[in-house]
Coordinates of N, CA and C in Angstrom, one line a residue:
X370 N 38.4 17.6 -42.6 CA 37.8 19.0 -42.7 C 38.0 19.7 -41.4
X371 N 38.6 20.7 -41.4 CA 39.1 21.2 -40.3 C 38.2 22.3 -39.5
X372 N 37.4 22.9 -40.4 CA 36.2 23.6 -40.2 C 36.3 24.8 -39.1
X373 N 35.6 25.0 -38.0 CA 36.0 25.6 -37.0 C 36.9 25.7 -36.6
X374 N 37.4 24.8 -36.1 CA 39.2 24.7 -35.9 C 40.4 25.3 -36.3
X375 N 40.1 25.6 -37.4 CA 40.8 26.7 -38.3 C 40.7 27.9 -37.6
X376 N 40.1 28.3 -37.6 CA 39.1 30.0 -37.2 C 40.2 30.0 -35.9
X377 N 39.7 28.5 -34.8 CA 40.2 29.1 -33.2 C 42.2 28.8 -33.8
X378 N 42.5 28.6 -34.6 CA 44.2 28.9 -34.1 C 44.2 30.1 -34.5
X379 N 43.3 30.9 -34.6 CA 43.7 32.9 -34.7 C 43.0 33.4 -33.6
X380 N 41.5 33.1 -33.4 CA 40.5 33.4 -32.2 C 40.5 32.6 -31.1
X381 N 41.7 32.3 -30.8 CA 41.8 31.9 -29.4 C 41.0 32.2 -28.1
X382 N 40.8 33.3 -28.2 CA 40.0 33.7 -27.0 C 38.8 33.5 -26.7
X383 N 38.1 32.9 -28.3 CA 36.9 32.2 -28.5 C 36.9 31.0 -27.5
X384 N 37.8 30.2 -27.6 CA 38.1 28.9 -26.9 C 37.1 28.7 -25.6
X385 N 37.1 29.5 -24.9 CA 36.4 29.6 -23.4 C 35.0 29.6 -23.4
X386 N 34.5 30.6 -24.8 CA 33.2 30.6 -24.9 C 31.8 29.1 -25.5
X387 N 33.1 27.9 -26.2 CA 32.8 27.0 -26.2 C 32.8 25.9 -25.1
X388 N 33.3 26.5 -23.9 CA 33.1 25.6 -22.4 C 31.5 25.7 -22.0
X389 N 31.3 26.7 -23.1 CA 29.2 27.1 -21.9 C 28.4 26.2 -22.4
X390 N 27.8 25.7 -21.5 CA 27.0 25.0 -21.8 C 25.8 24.7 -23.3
X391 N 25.4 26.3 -23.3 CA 24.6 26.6 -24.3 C 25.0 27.3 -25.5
X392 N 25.1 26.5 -26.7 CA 26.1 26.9 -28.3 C 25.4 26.9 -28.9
X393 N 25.2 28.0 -29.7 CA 24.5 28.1 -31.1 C 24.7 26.9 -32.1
X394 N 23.6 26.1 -32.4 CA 24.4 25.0 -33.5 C 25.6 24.8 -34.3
X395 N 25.6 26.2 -35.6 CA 26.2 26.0 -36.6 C 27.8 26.7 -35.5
X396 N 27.8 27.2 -34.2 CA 29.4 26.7 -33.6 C 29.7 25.8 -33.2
X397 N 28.4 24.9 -32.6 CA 28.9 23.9 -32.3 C 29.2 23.1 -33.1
X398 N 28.8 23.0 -34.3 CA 29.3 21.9 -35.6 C 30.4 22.5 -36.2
X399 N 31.1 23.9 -35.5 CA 32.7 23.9 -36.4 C 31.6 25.0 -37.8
X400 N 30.8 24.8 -37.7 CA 30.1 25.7 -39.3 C 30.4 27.5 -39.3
X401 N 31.5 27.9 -38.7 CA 31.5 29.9 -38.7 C 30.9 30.0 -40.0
X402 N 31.5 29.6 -41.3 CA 31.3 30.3 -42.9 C 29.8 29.8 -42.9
X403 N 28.8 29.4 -42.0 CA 27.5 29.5 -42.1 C 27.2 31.1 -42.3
X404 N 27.7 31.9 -41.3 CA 27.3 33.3 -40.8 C 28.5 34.0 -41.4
X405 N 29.4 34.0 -41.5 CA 30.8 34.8 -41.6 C 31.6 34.0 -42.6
X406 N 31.9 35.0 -43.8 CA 32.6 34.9 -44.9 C 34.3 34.9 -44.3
X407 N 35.0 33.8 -44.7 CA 36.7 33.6 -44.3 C 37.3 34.7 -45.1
X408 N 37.0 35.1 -46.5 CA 37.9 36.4 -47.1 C 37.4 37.6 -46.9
X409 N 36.2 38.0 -47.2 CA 35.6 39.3 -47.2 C 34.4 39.3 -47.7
X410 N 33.9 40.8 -47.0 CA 32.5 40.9 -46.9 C 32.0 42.1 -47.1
X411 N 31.0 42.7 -47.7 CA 30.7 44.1 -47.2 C 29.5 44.3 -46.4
X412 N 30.1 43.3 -45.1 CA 29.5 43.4 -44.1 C 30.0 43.1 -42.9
X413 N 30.1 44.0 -41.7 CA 31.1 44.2 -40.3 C 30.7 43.0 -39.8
X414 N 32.0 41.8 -39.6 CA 32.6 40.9 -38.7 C 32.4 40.1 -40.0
X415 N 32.9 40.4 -41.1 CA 32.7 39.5 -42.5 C 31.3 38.9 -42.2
X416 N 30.7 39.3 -41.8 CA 28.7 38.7 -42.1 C 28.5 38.7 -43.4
X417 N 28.0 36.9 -43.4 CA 27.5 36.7 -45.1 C 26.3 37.7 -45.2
X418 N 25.8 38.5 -44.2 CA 24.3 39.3 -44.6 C 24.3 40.1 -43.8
X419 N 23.3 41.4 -43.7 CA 23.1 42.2 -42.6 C 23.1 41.6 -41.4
X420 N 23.7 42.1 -40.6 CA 23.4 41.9 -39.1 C 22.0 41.6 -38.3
X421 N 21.0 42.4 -39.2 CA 19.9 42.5 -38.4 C 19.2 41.3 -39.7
X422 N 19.7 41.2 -40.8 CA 18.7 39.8 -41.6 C 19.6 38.0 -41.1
X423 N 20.4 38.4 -40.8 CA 21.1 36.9 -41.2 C 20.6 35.7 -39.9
X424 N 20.2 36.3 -39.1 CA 19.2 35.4 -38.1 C 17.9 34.4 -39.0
X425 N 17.7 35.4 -39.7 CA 16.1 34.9 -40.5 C 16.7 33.8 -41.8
X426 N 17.9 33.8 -41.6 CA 18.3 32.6 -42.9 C 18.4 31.4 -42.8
X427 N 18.3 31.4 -41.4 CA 17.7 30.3 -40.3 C 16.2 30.0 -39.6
X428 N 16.1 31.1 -39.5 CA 15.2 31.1 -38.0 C 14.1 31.6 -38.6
X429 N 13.8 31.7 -39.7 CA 12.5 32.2 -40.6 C 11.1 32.0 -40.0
X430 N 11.4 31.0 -39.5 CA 9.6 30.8 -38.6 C 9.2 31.6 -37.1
X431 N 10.4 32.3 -37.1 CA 10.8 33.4 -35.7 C 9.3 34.3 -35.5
X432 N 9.0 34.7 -36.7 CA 8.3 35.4 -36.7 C 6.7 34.9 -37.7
X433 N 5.5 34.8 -37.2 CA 4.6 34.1 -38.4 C 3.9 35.2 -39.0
X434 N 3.6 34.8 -40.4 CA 3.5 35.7 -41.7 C 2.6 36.8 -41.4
X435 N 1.3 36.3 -40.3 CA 0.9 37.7 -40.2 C 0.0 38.2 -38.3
X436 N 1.4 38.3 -37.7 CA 1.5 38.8 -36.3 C 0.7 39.0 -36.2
X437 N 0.0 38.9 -35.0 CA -1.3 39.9 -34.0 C -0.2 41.2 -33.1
X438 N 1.0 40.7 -32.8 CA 1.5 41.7 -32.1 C 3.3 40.9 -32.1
X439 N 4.2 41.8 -32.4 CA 5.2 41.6 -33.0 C 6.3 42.2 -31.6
X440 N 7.4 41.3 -31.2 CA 8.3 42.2 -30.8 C 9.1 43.2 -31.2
X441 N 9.0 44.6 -31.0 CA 9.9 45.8 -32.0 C 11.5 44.7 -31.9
X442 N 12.1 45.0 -31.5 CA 13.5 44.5 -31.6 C 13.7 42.9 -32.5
X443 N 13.1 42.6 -32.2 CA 12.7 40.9 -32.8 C 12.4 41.2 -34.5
X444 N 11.7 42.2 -35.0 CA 10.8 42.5 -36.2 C 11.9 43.0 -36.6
X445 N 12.7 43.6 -35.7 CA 13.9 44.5 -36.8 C 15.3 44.3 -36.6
X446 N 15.0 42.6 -36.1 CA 16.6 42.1 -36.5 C 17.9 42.1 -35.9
X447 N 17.0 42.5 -34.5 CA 18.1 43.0 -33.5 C 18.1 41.9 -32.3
X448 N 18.2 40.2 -32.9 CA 18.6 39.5 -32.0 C 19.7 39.6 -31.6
X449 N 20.2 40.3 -31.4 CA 21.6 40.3 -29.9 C 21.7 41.0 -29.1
X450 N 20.3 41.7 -28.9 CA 20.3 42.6 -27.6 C 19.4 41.3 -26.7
X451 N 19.1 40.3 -27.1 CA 18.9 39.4 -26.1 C 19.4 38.1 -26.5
X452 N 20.3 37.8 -27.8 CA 20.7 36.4 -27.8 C 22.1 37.3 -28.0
X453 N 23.0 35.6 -27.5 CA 24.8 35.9 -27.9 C 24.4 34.9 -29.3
X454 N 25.4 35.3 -30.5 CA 25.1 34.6 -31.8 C 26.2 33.0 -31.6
X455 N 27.3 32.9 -30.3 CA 27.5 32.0 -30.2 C 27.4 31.1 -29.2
X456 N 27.3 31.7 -28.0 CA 27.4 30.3 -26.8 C 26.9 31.2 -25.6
X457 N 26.5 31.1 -24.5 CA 25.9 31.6 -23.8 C 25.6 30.6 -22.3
X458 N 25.8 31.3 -21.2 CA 25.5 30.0 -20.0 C 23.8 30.3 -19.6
X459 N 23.2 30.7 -20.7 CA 21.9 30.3 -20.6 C 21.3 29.9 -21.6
X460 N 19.7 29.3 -21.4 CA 18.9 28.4 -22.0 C 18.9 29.6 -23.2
X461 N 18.8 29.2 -24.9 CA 18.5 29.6 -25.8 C 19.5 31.1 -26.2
X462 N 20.6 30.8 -25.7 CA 21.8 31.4 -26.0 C 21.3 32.7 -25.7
X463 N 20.3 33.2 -24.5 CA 20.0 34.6 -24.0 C 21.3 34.9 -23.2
X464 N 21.3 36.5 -23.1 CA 22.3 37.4 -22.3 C 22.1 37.2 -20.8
X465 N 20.9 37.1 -20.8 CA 20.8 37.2 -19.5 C 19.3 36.2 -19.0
X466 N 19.6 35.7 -17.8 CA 18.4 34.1 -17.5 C 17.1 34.9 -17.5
X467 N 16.0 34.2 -17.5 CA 14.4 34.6 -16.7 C 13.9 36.1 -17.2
X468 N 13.5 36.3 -15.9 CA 12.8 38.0 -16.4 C 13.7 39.3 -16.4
X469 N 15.3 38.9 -16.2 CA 16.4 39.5 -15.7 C 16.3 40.1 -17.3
X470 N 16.7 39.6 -18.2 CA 16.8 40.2 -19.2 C 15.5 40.9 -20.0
X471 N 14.1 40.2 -20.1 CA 13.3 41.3 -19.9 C 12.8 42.7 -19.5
X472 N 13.6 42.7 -18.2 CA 13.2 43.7 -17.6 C 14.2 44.7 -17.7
X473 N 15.6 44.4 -18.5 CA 16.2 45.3 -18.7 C 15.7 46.7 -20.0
X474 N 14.8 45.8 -20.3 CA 14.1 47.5 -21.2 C 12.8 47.7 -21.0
X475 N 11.9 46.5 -20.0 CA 10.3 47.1 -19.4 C 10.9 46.8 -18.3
X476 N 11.7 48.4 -18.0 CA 12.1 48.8 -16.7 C 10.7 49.4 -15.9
X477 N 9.3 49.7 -16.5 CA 8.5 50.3 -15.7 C 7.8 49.0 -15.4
X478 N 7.6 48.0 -15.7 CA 7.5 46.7 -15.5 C 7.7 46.0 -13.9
X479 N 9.4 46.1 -14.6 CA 10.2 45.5 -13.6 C 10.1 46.4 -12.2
X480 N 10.4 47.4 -12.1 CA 10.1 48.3 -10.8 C 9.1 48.0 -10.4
X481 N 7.3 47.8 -10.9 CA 6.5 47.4 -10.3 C 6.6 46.6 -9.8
X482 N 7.1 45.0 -10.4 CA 7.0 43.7 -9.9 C 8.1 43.8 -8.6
X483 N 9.1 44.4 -8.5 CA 10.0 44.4 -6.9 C 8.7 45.3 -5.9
X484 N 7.9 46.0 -6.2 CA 7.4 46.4 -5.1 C 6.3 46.1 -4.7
X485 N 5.3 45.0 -5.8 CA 3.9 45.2 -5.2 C 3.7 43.9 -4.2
X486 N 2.8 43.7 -3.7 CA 2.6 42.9 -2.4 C 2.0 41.5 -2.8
X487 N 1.3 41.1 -3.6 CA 0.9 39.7 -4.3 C 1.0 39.6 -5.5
X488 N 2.1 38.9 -6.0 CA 3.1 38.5 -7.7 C 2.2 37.2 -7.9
X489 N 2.1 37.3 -9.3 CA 1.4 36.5 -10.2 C 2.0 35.3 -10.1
X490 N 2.3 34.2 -9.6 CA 3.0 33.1 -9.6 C 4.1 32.5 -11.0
X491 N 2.9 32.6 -12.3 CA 3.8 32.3 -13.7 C 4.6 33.7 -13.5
X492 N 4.3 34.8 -13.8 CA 5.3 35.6 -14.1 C 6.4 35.9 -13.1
X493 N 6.4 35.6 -11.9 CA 7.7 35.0 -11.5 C 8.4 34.1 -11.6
X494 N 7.5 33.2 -12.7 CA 8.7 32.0 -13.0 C 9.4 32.4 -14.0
X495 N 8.8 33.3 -15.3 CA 9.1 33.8 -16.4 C 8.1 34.2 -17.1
X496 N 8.7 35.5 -17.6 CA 7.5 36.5 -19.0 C 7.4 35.4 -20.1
X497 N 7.9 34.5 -20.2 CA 7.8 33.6 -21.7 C 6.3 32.6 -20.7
X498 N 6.2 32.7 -20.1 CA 5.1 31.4 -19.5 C 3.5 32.1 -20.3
X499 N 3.7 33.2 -20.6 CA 2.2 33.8 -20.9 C 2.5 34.7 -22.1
X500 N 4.1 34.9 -22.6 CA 4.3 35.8 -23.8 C 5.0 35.7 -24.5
X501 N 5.2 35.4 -25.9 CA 6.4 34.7 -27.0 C 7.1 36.0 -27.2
X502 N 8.4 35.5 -26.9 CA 9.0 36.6 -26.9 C 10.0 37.6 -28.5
X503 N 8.7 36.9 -29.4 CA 9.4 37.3 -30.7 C 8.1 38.1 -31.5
X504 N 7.0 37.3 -31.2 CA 5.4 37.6 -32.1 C 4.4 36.5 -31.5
X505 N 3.4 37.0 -32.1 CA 2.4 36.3 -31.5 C 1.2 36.4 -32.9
X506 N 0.9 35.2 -33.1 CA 0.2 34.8 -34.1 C -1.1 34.4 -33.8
X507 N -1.7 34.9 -32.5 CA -2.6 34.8 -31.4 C -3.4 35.9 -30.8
X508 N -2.6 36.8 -30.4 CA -3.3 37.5 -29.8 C -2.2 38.7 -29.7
X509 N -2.5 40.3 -28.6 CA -1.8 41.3 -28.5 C -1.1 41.0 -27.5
X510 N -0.4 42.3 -27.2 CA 1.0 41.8 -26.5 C 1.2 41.0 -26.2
X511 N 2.1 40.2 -26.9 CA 2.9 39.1 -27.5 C 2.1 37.9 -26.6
X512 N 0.7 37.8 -26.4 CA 0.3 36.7 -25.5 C 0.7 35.5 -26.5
X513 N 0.6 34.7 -25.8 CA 0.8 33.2 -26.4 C -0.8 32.3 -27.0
X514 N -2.0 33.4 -26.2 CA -3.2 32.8 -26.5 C -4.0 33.9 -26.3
X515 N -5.0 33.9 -27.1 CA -5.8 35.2 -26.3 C -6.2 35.0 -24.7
X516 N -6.6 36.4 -24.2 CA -6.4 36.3 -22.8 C -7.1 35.3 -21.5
X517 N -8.3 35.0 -21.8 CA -9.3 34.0 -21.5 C -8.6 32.4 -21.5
X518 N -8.6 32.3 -22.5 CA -7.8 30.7 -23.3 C -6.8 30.9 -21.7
X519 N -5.9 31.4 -22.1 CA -4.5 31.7 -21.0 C -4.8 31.5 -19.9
X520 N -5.5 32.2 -19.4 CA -6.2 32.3 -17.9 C -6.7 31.0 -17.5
X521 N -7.6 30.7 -18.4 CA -7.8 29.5 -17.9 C -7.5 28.0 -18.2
X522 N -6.0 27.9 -18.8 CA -5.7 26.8 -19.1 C -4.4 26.6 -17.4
X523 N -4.8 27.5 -16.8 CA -4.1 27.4 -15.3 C -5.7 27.7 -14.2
X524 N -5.9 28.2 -14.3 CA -7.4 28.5 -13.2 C -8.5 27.9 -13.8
X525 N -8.9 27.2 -12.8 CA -10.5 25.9 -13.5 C -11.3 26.9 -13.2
X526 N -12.0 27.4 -13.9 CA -13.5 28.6 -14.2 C -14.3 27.7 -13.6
X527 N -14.8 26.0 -14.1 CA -15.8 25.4 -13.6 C -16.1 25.2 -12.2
X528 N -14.6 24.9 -11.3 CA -15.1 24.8 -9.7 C -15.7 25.0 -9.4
X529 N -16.3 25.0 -8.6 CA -17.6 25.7 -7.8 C -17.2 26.7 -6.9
X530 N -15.9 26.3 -6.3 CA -15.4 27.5 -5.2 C -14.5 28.5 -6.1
X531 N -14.4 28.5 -7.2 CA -14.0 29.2 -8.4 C -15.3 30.3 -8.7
X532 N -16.4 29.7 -8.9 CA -17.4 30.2 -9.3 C -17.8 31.1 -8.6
X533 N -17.9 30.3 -7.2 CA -18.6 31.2 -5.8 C -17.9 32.7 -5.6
X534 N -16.7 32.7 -6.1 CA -15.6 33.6 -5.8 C -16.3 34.7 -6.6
X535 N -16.5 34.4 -7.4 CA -17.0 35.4 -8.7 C -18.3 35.6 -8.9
X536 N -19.1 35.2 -8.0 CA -20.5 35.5 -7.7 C -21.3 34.7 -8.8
X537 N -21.0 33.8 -9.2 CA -21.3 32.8 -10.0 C -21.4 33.2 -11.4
X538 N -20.7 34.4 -11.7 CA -20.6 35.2 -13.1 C -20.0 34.2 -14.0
X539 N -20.3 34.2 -15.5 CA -19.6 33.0 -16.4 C -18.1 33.7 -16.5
X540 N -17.0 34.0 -15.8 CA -16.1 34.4 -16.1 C -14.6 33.5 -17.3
X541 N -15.3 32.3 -17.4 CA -14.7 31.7 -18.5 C -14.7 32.7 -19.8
X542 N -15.9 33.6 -19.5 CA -16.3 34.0 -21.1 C -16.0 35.6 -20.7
X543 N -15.3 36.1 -19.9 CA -15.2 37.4 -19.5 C -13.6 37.6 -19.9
X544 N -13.2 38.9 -20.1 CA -11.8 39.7 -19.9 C -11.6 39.8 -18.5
X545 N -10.1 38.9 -18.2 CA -10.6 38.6 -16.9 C -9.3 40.1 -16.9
X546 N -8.6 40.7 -17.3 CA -8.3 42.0 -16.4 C -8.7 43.2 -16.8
X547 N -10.4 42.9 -16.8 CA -10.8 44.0 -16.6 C -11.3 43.8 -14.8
X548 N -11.0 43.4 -14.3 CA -10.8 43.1 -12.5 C -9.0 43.1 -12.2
X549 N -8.4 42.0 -12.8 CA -7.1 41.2 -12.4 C -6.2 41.5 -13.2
X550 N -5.3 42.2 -12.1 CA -3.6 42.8 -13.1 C -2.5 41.3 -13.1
X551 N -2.9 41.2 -14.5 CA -1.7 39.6 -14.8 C -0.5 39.8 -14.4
X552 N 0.0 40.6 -13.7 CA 1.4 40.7 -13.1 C 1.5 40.9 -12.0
X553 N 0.2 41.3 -11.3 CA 0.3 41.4 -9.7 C 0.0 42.6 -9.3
X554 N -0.5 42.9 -7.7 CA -0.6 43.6 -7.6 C -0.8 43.7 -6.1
X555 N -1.2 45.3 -5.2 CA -1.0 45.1 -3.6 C -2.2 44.9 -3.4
X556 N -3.1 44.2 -3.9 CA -4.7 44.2 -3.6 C -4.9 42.1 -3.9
X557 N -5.3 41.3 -2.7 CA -5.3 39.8 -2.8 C -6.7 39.8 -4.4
X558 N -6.3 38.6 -4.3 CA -6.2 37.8 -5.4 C -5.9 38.7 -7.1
X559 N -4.6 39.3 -6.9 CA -4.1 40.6 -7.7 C -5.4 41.1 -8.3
X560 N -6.4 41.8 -7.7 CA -7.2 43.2 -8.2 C -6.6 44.2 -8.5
X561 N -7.1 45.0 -9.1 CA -6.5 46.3 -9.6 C -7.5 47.4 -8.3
X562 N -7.1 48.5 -8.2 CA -7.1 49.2 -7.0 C -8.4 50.0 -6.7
X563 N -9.2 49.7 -8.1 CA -10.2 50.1 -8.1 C -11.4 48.8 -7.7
X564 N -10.6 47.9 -7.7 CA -11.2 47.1 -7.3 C -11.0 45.9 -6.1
X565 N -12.0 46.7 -5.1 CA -11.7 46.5 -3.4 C -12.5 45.0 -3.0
X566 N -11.5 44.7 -1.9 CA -12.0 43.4 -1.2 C -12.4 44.2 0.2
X567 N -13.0 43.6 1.0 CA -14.4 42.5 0.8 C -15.7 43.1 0.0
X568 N -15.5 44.6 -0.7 CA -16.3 45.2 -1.0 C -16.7 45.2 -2.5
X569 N -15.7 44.1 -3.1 CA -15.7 43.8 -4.5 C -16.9 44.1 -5.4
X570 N -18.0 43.6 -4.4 CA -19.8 43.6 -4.8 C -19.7 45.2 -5.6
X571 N -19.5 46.3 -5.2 CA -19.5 47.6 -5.8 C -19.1 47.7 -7.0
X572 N -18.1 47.3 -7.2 CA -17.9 47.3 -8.8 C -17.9 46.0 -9.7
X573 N -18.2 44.8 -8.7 CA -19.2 44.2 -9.8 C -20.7 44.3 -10.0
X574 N -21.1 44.5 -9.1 CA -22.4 44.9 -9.4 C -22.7 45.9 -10.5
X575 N -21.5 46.5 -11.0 CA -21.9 47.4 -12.4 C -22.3 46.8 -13.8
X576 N -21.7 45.7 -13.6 CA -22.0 44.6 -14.5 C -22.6 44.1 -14.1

């Protein structure tokens, strides 16, 4: 069975793209007529299906039956503005590594995170550490958990010097940014600007 092989003695120039480390399965098994009809199609690059459905004839659990918060591009099919459909030199056949490709469309995002003075430690490792980046069957913007859950499956609420910090408030059971911007910010222990150190007492004491 000659399978893919066939295809590269015309698509030669494919050849290179199978050197990357990271290959969509059905190329790396030689399977193109998974996605692409060999005679004809009435659909651009012979796609057995629309462009924006033929991800989901696979990948159906991309999205769960009934979102809390959905990615626009993801919901409408438009995996290749962040996946290559064959091979790719990054993890999960993305365009681009980490928050690089994120931030190419939450540009107001990304601008804040180059300038402010104390960055959230996960979200410099990556936006996927706190946000799925397709849907969320959990919570709003695309969290992975509702916000609490999140927070504290990284910060122990029970410490003591946890607690002390917080004036012994049960902040396990609190929205914790309604104080703390989850991306960072120029105010320590990332506060939001309305809310001042060492003078924090002011606007917690409102509560």
């Amino acid at each position: 069975d000659a399978k893919g092989k066939l295809c590269l003695n015309c698509h030669e120039n494919f050849k290179e793209k199978l050197n990357y480390p990271f290959i969509h399965t059905p190329v790396k098994m030689g399977e193109c007529s998974e996605c692409h009809n060999p005679h004809a199609a009435s659909h651009g690059k012979l796609l057995d299906e629309d462009a924006k459905r033929i991800c989901f004839k696979c990948h159906e659990e991309i999205i769960p039956k009934d979102p809390k918060s959905s990615h626009k591009v993801a919901m409408e099919g438009d995996c290749v503005k962040c996946h290559d459909p064959h091979a790719s030199k990054n993890n999960f056949v993305l365009l681009k590594a980490g928050n690089e490709l994120c931030v190419d469309c939450h540009k107001n995002i990304g601008s804040a995170l180059t300038k402010i003075k104390f960055k959230h430690n996960p979200v410099e490792k990556g936006c996927t550490n706190c946000h799925d980046p397709h849907s969320s069957g959990k919570a709003l913007y695309l969290l992975k958990n509702d916000l609490v859950t999140l927070c504290v499956s990284c910060h122990q609420a029970n410490r003591p010097a946890f607690a002390k910090q917080h004036m012994n408030y049960p902040v396990e059971k609190s929205d914790c940014s309604s104080c703390h911007n989850a991306h960072g910010s120029d105010r320590g222990g990332i506060l939001f600007d309305n809310v001042h150190q060492p003078v924090a007492n002011k606007i917690c004491t409102q509560c």
